[in-house]
Short mmCIF file of C-alpha atoms in Angstrom, two decimals:
data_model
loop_
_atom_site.label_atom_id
_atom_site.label_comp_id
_atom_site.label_asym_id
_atom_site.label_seq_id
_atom_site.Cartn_x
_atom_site.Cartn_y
_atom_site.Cartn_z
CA UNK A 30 -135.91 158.88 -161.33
CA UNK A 31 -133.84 161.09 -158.81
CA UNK A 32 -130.53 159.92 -160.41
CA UNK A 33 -130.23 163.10 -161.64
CA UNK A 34 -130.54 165.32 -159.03
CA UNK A 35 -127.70 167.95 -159.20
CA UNK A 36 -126.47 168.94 -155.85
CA UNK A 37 -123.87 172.19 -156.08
CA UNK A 38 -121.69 172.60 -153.51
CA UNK A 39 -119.62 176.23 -152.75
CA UNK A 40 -116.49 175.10 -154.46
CA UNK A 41 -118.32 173.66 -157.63
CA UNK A 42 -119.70 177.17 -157.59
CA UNK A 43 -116.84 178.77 -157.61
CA UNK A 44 -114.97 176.87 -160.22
CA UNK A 45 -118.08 177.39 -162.50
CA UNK A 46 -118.06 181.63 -161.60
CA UNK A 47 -113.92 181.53 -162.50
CA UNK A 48 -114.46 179.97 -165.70
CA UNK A 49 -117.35 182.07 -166.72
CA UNK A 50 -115.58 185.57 -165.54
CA UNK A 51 -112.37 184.33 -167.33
CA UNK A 52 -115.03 183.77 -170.44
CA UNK A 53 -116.36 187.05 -169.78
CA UNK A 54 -113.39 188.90 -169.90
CA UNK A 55 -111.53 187.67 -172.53
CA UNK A 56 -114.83 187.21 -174.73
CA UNK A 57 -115.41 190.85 -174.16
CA UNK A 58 -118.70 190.06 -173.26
CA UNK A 59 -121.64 191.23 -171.24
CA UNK A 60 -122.18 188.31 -169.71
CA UNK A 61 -122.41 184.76 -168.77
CA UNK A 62 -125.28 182.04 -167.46
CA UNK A 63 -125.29 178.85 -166.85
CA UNK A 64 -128.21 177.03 -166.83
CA UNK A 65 -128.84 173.83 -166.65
CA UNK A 66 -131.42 172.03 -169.20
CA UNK A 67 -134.13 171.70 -166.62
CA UNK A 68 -134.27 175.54 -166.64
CA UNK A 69 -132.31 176.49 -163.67
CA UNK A 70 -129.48 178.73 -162.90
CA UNK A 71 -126.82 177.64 -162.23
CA UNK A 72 -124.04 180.42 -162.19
CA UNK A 73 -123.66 183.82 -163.72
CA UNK A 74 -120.99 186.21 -164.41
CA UNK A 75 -120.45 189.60 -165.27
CA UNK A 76 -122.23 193.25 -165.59
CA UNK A 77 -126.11 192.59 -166.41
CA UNK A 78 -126.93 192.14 -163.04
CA UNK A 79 -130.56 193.09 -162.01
CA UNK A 80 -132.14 191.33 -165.14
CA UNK A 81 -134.31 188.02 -164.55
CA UNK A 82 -132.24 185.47 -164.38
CA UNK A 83 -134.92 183.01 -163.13
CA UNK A 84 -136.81 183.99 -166.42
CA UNK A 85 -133.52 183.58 -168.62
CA UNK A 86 -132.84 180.33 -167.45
CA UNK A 87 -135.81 178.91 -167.95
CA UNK A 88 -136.97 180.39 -171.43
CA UNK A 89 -133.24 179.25 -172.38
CA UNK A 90 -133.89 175.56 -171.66
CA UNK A 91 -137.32 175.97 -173.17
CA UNK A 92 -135.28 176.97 -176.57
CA UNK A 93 -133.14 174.86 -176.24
CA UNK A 94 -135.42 171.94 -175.75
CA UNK A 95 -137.89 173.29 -178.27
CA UNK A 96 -134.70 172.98 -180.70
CA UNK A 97 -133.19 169.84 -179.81
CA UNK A 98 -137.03 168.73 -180.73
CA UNK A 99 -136.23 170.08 -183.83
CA UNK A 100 -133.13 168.73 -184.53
CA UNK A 101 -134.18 165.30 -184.09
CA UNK A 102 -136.68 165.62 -186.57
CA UNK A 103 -134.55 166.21 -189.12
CA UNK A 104 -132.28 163.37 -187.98
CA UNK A 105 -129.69 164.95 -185.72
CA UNK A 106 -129.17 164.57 -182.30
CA UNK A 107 -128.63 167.97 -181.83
CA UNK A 108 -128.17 171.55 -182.78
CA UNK A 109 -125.47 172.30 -180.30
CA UNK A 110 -124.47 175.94 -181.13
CA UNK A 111 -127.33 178.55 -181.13
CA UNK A 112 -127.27 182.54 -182.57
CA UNK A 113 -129.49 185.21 -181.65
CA UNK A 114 -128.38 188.34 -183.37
CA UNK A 115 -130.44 191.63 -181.98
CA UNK A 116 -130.14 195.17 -183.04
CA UNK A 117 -127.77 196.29 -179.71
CA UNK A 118 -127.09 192.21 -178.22
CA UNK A 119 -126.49 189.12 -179.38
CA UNK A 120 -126.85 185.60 -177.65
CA UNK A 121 -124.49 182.85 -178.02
CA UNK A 122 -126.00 179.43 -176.79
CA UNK A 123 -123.94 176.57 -176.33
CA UNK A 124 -124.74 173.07 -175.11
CA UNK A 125 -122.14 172.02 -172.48
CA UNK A 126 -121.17 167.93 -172.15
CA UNK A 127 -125.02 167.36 -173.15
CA UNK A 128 -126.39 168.17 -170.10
CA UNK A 129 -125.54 172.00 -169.11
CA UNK A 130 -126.01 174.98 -171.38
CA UNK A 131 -124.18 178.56 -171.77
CA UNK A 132 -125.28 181.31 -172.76
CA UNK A 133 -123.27 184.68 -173.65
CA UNK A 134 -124.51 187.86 -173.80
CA UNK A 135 -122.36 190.25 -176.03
CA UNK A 136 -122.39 193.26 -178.05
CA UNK A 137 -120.62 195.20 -180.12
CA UNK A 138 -117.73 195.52 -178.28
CA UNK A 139 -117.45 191.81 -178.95
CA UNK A 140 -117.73 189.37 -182.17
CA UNK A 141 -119.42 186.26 -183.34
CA UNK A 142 -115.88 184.65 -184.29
CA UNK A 143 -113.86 185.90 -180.83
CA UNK A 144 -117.06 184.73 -178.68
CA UNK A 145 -117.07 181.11 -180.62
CA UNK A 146 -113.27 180.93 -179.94
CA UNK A 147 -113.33 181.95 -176.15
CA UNK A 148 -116.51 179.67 -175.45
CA UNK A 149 -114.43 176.89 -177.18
CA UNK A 150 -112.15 176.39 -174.10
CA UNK A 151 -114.93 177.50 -171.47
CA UNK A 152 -116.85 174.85 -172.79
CA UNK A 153 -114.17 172.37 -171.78
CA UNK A 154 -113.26 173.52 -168.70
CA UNK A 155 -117.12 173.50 -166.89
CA UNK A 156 -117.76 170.25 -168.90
CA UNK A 157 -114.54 168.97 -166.53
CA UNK A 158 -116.44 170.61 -163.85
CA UNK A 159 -119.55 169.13 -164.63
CA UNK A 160 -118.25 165.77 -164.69
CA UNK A 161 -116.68 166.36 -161.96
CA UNK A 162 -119.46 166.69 -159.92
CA UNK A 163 -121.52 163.94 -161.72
CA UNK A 164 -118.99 161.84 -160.81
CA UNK A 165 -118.90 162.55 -157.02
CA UNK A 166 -122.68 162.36 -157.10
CA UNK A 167 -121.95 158.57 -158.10
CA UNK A 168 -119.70 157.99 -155.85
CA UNK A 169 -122.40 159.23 -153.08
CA UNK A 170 -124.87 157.18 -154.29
CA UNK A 171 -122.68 153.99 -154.30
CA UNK A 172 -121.49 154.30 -150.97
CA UNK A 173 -124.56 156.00 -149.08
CA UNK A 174 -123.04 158.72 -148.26
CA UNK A 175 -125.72 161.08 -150.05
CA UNK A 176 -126.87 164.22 -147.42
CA UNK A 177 -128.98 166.83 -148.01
CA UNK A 178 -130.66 169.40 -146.20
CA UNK A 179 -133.90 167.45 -146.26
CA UNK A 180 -132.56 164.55 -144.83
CA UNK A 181 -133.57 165.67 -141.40
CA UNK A 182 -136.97 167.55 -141.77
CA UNK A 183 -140.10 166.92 -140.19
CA UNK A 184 -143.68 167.08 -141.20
CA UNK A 185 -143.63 169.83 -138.80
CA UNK A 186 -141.17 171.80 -141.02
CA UNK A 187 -142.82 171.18 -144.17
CA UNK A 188 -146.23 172.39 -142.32
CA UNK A 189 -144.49 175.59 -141.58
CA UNK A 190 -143.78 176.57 -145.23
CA UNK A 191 -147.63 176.86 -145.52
CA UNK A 192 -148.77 178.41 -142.31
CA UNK A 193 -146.55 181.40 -143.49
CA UNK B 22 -134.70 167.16 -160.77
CA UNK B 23 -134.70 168.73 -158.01
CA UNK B 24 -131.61 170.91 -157.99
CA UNK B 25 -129.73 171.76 -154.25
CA UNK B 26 -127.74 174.70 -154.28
CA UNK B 27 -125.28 174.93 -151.34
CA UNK B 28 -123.04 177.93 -152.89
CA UNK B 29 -126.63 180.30 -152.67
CA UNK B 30 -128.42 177.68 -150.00
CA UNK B 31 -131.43 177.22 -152.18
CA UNK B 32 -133.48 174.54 -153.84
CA UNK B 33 -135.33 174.48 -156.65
CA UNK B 34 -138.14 172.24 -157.35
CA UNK B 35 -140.32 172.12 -160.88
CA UNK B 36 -144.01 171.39 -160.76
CA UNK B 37 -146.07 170.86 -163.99
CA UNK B 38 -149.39 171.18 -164.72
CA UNK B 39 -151.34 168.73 -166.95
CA UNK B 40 -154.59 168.41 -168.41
CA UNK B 41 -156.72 168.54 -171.47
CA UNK B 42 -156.92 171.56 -173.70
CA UNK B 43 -159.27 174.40 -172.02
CA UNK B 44 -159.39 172.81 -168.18
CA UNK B 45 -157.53 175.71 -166.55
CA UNK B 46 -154.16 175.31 -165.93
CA UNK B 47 -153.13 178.71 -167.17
CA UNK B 48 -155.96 179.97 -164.75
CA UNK B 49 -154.45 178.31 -161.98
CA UNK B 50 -151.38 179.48 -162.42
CA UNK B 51 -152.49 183.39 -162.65
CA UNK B 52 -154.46 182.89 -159.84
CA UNK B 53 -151.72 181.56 -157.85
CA UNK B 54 -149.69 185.17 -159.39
CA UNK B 55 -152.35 187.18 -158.70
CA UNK B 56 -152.44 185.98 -154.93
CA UNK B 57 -149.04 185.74 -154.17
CA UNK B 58 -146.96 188.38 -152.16
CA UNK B 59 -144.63 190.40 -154.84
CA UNK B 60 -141.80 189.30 -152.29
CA UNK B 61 -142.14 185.68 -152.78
CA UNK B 62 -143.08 185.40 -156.54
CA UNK B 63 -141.11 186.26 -159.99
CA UNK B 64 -142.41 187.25 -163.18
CA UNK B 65 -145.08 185.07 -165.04
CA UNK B 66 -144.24 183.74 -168.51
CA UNK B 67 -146.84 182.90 -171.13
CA UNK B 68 -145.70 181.19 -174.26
CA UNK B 69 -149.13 181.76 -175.69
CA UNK B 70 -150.88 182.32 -179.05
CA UNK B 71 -152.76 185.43 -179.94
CA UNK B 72 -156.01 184.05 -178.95
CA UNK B 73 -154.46 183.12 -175.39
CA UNK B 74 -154.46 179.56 -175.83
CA UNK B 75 -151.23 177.88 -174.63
CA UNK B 76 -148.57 178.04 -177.02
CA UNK B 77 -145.50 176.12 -174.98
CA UNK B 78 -144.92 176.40 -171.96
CA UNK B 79 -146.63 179.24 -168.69
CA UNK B 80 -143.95 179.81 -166.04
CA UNK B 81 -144.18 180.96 -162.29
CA UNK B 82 -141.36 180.77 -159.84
CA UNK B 83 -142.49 180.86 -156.58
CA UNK B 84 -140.52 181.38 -153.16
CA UNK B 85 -142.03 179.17 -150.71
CA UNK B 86 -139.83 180.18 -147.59
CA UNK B 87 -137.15 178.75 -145.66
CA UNK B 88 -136.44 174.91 -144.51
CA UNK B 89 -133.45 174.49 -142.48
CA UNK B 90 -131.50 177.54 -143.85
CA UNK B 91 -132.49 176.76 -147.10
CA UNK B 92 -134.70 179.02 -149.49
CA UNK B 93 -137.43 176.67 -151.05
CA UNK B 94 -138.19 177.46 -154.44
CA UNK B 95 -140.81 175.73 -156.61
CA UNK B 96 -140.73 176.14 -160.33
CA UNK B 97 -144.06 176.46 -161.67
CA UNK B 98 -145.29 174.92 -165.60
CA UNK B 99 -148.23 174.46 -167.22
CA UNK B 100 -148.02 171.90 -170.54
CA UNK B 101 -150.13 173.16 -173.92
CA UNK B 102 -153.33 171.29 -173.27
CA UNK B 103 -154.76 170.97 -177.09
CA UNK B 104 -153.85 167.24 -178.47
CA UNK B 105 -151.64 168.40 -181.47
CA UNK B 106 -148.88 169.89 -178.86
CA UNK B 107 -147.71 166.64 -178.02
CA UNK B 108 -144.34 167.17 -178.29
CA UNK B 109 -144.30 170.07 -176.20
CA UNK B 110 -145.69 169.09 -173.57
CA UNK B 111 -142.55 166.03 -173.63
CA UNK B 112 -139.77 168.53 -173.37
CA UNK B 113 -141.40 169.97 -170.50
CA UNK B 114 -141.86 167.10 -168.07
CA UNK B 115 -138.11 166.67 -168.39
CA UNK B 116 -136.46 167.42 -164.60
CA UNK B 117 -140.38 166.94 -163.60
CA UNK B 118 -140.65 166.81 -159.39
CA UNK B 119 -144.23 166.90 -159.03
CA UNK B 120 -147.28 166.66 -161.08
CA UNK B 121 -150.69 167.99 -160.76
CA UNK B 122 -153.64 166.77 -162.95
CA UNK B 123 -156.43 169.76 -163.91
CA UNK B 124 -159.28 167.77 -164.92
CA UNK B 125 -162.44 169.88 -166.59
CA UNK B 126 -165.62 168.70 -164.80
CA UNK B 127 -167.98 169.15 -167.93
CA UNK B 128 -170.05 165.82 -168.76
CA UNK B 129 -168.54 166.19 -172.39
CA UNK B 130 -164.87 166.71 -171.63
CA UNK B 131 -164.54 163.48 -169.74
CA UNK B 132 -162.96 161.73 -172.79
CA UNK B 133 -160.59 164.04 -173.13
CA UNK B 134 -159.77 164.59 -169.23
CA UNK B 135 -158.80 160.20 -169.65
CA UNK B 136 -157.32 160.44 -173.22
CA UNK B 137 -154.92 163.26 -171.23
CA UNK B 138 -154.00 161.02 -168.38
CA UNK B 139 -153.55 158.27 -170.78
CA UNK B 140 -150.78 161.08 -172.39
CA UNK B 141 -149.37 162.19 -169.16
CA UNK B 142 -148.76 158.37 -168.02
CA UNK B 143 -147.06 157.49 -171.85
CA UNK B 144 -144.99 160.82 -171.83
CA UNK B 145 -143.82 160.35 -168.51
CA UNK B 146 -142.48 156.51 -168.46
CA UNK B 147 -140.70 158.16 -172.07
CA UNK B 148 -139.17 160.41 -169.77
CA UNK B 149 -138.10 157.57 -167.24
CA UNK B 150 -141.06 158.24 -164.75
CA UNK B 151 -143.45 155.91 -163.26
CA UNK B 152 -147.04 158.53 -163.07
CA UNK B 153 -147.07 156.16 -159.57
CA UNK B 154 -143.78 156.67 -157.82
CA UNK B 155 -143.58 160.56 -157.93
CA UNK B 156 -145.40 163.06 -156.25
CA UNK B 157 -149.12 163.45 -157.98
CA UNK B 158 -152.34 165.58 -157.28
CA UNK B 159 -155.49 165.28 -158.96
CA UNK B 160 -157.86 169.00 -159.12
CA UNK B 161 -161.42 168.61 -160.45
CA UNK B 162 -161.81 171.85 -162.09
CA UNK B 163 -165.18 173.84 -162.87
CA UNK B 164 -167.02 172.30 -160.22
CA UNK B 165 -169.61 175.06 -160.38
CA UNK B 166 -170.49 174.21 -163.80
CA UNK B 167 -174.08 173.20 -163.98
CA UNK B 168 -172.71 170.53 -166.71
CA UNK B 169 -170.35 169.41 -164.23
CA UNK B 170 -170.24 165.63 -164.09
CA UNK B 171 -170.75 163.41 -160.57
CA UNK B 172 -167.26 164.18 -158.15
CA UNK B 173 -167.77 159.66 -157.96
CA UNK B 174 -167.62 159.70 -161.27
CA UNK B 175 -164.55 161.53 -161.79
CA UNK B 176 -162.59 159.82 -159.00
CA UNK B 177 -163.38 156.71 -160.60
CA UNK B 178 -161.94 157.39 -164.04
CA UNK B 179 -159.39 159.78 -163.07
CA UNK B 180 -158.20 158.82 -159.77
CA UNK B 181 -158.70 154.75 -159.11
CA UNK B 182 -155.46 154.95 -157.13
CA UNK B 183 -156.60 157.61 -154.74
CA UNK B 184 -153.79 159.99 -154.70
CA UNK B 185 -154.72 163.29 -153.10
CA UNK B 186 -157.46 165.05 -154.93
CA UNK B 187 -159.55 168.60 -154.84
CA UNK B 188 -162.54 170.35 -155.80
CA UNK B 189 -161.69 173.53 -157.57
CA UNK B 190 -163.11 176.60 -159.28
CA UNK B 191 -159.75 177.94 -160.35
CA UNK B 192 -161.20 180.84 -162.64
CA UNK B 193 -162.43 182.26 -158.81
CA UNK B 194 -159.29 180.64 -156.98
CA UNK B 195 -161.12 177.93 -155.20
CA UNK B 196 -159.26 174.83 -154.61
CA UNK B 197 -156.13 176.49 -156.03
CA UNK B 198 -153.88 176.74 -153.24
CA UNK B 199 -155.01 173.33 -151.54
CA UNK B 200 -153.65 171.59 -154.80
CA UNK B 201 -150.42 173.79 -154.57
CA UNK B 202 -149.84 172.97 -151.44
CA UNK B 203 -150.57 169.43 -152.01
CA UNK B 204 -148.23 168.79 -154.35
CA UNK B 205 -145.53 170.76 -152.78
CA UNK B 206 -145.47 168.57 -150.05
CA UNK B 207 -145.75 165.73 -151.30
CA UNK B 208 -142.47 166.95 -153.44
CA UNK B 209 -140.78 167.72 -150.15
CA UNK B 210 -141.63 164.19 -148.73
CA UNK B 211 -140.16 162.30 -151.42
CA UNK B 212 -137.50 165.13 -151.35
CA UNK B 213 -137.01 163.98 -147.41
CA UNK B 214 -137.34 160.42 -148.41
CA UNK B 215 -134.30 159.89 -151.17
CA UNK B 216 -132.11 161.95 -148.37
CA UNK B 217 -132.69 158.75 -146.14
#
């Protein structure tokens, strides 16, 4: 069941935050998330900062879960691409390599057609990323090698967290 | 899925909570808000229907503190309890860590308290989960009911494997943080565990 477990390491992060301020930039966008589908955040980029991202990123994989539902019902695997056109911003939701997804925050200093170009190559370049790191996750496995903070805590630790 | 995060030295766990339709899992989960330090807590999220009733998904992240330089962060869910919202409460076990069962006490919603376990066992083993192999807490909620049904009874139909259970009266908080707590650790055990 834990074969998933994503462990991000600094550089991973900072190959995801290059692509998405690349994204940002030449999308003319707001901003960037990515979130993976469990509902967590996994990078960000650009100038919305103080909103809730722990709120975005979970709501996000809820929609994007709650559509993928959908899909399926109707006999695709997917709806890959999503829309959400407000009055001053827009979302742009995109499913990365299956597994990660990215949203972009724009308005109208941006379009719909220059935001589905830019997040064309984005899209490639984290799902690289992405595998990437899946792939050294499997190579950890297979050889052991897996280490995580937890690795060396004690009861005592964990009793800690709730004497606080 | 628990998901380590080296670049901002945090993890981030996901709890759900489970149950039948009605048993209080939305009341845990605002009492838990309500309780909680501003510092450590975000904002709450009800997907909900206009008469309150559970519409997707309710949402708390909570900031548990610090183990070994890392921020521990546990992602709060409840599932829609009412039957019809099966396919809901699916797409939110995905990336599951830990699981707590809110079973209502009354006499006459012991069929459904079983026909949801039943549920949580079949949607989880969908999901690639064995109900036995990850962290699990059983709460017995509305003990102070005067329809409330024997606490023997209960642990026989709902708990014949003994995993760690409470008494609760979650609408006045009782029993709320034990079965937090619970579950958390037992989510950090097997977190400890898998590093081995």
């Amino acid at each position: 069941m834990h074969d998933s477990q994503l462990v991000l390491y600094d550089e991973d992060h900072r190959r995801i935050v290059a692509v998405g301020q690349l994204l940002v930039r030449d999308a003319n966008a707001k901003g960037i998330f990515v979130v993976d589908r469990n509902g967590q955040l996994i990078a960000e980029a650009g100038e919305m900062r103080g909103i809730d991202t722990t709120s975005l990123a979970s709501l996000t994989a809820g929609c994007i879960a709650a559509t993928g539902g959908l899909a399926r019902i109707v006999g695709e695997d997917e709806f890959p691409v999503h829309f959400h056109q407000g009055q001053r911003d827009n979302l742009h939701i995109s499913l990365i390599a299956g597994r990660m997804i990215l949203v972009v925050v724009f308005d109208e200093r941006s379009s719909l057609g220059l935001v589905r170009l830019r997040v064309k190559k984005a899209a490639a370049q984290l799902a690289k990323i992405f595998e990437d790191i899946a792939k050294r996750a499997d190579q950890e496995r297979a050889s052991g090698a897996v280490s995580t903070p937890f690795a060396e805590i004690t009861d005592e630790d964990i009793d800690n967290l709730f004497s606080v | 899925m628990s998901f380590i995060n080296y670049s901002s030295r945090e993890i981030n766990c996901k709890i759900v909570y489970y149950g039948p339709g009605l048993c209080g899992k939305t009341t845990n989960l605002q009492h838990i808000y309500t309780k909680t330090n501003p510092d450590l807590k975000g904002k709450m999220i009800s997907l909900a229907t206009e008469t309150e009733r559970t519409l997707f998904f309710d949402f708390l992240p909570l900031a548990l503190g610090q183990i070994r330089g890392f921020k521990t962060r546990f992602h709060l869910y409840t599932v829609p309890g009412q039957v019809f919202y099966d396919a809901s409460r699916k797409l939110i076990l995905k990336g599951v860590d830990g699981v707590v069962f809110v079973a209502d006490s009354q006499i006459e919603r012991m069929e459904a308290n079983v026909e949801s376990l039943d549920n949580l066992r079949l949607n989880l083993a969908e999901q690639g989960y064995d109900l036995d192999r990850i962290p699990y807490v059983v709460q017995y909620n509305k003990r102070d009911l005067p329809n409330a049904a024997p606490l023997a009874e209960m642990k026989r139909l709902l708990n014949p494997k003994g995993v760690p259970d409470f008494e609760a009266c979650a609408s006045v908080g009782k029993g709320v943080f034990e079965t937090l707590k619970a579950v958390a650790r037992g989510v950090l055990q097997d977190l400890k565990q898998m590093s081995r």
